[in-house]
PDB file of C-alpha atoms in Angstrom:
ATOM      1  CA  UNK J   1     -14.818 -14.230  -3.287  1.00 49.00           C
ATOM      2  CA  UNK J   2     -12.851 -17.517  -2.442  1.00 51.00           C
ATOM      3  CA  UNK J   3     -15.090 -20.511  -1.804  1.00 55.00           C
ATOM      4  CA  UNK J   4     -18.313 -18.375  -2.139  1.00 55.00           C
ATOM      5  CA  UNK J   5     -18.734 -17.917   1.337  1.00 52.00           C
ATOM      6  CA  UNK J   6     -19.474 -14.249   2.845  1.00 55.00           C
ATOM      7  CA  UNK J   7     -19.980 -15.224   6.141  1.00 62.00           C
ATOM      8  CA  UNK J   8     -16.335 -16.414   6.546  1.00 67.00           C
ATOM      9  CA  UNK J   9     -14.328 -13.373   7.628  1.00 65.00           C
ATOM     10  CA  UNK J  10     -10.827 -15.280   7.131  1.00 70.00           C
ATOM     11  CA  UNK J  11     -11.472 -15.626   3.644  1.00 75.00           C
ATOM     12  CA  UNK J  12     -12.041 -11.796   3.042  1.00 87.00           C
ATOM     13  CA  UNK J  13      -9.622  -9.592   1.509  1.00 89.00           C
ATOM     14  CA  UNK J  14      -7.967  -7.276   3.891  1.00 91.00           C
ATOM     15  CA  UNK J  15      -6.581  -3.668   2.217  1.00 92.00           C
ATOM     16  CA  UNK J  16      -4.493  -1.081   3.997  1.00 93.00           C
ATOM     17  CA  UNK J  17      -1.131  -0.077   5.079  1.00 92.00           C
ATOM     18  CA  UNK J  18       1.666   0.855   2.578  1.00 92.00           C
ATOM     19  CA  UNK J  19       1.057   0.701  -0.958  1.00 92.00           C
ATOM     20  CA  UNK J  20      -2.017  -0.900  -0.319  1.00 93.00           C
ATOM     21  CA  UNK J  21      -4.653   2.382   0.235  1.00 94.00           C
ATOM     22  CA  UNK J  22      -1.547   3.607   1.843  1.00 95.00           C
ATOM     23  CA  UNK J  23      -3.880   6.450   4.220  1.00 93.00           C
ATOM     24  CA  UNK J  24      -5.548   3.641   5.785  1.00 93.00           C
ATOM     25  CA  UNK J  25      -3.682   1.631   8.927  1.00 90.00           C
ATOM     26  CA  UNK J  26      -2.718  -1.533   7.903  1.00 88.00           C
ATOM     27  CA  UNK J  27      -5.339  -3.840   7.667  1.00 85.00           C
ATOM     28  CA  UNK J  28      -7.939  -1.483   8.592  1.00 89.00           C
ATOM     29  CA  UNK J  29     -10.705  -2.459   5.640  1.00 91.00           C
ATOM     30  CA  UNK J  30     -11.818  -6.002   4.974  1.00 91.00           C
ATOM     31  CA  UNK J  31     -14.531  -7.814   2.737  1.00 90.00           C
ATOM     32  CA  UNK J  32     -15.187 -10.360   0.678  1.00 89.00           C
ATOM     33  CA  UNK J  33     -14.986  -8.637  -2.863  1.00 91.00           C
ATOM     34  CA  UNK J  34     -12.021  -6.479  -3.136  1.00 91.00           C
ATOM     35  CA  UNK J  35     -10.452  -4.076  -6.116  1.00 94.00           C
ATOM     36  CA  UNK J  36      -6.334  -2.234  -6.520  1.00 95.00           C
ATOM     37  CA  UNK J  37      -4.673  -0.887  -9.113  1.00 96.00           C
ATOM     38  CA  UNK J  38      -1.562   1.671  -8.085  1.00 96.00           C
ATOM     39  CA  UNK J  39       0.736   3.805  -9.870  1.00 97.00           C
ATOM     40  CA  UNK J  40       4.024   4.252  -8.537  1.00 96.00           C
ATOM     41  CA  UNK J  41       7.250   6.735  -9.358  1.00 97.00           C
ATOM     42  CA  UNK J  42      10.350   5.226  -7.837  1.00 93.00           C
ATOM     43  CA  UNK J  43      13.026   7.696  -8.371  1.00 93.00           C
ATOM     44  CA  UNK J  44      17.122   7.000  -7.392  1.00 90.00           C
ATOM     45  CA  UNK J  45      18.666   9.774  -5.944  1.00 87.00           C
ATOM     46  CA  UNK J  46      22.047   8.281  -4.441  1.00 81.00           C
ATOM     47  CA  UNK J  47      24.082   5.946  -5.669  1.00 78.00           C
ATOM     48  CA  UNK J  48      25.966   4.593  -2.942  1.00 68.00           C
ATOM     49  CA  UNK J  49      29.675   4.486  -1.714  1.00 65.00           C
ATOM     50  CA  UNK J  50      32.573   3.767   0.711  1.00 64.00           C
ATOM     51  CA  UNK J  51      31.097   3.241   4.382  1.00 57.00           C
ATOM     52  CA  UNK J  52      28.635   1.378   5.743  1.00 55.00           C
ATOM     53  CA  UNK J  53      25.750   4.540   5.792  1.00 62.00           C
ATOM     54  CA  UNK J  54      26.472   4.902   2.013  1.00 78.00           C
ATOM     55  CA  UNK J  55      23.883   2.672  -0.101  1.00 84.00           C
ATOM     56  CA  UNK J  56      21.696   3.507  -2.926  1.00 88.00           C
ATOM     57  CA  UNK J  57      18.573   5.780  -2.143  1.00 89.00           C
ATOM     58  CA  UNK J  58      15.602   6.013  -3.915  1.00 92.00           C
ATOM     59  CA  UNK J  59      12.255   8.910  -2.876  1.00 95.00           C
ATOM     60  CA  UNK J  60       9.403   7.810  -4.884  1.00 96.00           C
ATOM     61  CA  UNK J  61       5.094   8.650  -4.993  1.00 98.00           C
ATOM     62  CA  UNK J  62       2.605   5.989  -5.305  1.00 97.00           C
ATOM     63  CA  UNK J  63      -1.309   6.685  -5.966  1.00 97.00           C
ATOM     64  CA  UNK J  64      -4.061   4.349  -4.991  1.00 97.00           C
ATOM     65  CA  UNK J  65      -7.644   3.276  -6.046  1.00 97.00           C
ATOM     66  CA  UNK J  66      -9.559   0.928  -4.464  1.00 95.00           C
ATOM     67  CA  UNK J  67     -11.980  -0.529  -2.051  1.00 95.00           C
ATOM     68  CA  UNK J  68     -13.389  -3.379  -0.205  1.00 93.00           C
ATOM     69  CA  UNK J  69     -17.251  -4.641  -0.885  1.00 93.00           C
ATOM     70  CA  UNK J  70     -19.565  -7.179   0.782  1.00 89.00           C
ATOM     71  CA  UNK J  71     -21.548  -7.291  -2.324  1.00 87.00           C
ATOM     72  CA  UNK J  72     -20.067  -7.519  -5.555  1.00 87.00           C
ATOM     73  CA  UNK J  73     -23.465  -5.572  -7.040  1.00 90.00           C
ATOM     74  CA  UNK J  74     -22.254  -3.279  -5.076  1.00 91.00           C
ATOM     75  CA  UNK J  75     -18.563  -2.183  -6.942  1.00 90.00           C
ATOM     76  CA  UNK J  76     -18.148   0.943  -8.916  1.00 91.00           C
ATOM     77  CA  UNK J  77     -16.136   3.443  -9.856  1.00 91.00           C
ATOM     78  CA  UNK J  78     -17.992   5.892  -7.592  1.00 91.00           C
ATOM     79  CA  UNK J  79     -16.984   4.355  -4.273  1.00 92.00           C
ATOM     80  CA  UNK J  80     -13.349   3.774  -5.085  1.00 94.00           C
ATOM     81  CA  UNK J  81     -11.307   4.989  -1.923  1.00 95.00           C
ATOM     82  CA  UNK J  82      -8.153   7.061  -3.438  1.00 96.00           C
ATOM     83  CA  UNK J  83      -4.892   7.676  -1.757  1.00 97.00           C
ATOM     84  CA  UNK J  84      -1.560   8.356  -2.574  1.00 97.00           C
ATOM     85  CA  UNK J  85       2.002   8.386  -0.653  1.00 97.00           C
ATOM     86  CA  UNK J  86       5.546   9.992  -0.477  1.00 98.00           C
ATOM     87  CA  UNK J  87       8.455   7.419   0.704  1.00 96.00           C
ATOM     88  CA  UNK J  88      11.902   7.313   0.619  1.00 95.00           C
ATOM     89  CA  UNK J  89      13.944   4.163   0.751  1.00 92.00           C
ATOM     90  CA  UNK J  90      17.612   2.634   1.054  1.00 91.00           C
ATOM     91  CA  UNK J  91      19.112  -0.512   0.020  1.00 87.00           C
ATOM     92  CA  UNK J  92      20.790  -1.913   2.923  1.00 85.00           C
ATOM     93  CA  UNK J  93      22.606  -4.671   3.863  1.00 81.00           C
ATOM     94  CA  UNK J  94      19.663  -5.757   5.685  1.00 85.00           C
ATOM     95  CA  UNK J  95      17.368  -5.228   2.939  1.00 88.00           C
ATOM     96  CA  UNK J  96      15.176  -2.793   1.520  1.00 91.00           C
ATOM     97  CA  UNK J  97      14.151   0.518   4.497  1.00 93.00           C
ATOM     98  CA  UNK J  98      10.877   2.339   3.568  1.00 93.00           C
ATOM     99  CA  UNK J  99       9.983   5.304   5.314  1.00 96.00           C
ATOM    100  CA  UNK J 100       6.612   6.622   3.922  1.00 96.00           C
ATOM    101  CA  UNK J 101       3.391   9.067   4.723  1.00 97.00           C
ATOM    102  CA  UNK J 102       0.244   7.831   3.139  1.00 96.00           C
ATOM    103  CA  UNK J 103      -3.032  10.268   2.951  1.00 96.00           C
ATOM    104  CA  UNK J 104      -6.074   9.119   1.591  1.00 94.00           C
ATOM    105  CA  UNK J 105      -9.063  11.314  -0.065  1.00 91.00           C
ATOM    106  CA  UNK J 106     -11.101  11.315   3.845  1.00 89.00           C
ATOM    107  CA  UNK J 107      -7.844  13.763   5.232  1.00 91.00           C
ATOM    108  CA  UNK J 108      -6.971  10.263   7.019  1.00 91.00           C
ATOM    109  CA  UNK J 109      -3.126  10.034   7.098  1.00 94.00           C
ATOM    110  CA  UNK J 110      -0.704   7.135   8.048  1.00 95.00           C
ATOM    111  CA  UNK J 111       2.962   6.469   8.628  1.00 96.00           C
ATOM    112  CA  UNK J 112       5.290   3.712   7.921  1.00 95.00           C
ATOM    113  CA  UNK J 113       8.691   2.317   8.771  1.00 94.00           C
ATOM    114  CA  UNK J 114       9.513  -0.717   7.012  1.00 89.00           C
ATOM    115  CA  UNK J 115      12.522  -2.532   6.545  1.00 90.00           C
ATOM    116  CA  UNK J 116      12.004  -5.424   3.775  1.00 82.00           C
ATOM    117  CA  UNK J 117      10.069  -5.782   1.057  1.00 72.00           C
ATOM    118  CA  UNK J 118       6.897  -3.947   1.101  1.00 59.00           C
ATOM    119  CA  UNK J 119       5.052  -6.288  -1.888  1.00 54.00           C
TER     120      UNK J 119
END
């Protein structure tokens, strides 16, 4: 908790959205005591070339744990929220280009278009 204030909703710690409980929509959970760890597998599958199309390509996983709390007697491993998601990305000239499905332990799903970086 910042400031030890719980009543302050724009100090709470907002998870959701790509690589960040990546089933959830963006944003979606929010509280004042907050836990994330991820694992992700970034894979490059192309290397680039001649043309503008051609730039490296990458299709990775990632897999998320974590949650959002109002009390902190209330975090445990037991009500960790786990999802995971499947992306593939380019390295363009305009920057990085996600395109991602995220599905979370509920059957929830979510999916993202990003261009830029995602953390």
């Amino acid at each position: 908790t910042v400031g030890g204030s719980q009543t302050n909703v724009r100090t709470y710690f907002p998870l959701g959205g790509f690589l960040n409980l990546s089933g959830v929509r963006g944003d979606t959970l929010a509280g004042p005591q907050y836990a994330i760890g991820r694992l992700i597998y970034l894979h490059k599958i192309g290397n680039g070339g001649e043309g503008i199309l051609d730039v490296p390509a990458y299709v990775g996983v990632s897999l998320e744990s974590g949650n959002v709390w109002m009390q902190r007697s209330q975090m445990s491993f037991t009500s960790l929220r786990t999802d995971a998601s499947v992306f593939v990305a380019a390295d363009t000239y305009l920057g990085p280009v996600y395109l991602a499905g995220g599905y979370d332990q509920s059957g929830s799903t979510a999916f993202y278009l990003y261009l830029g970086h995602s953390f």
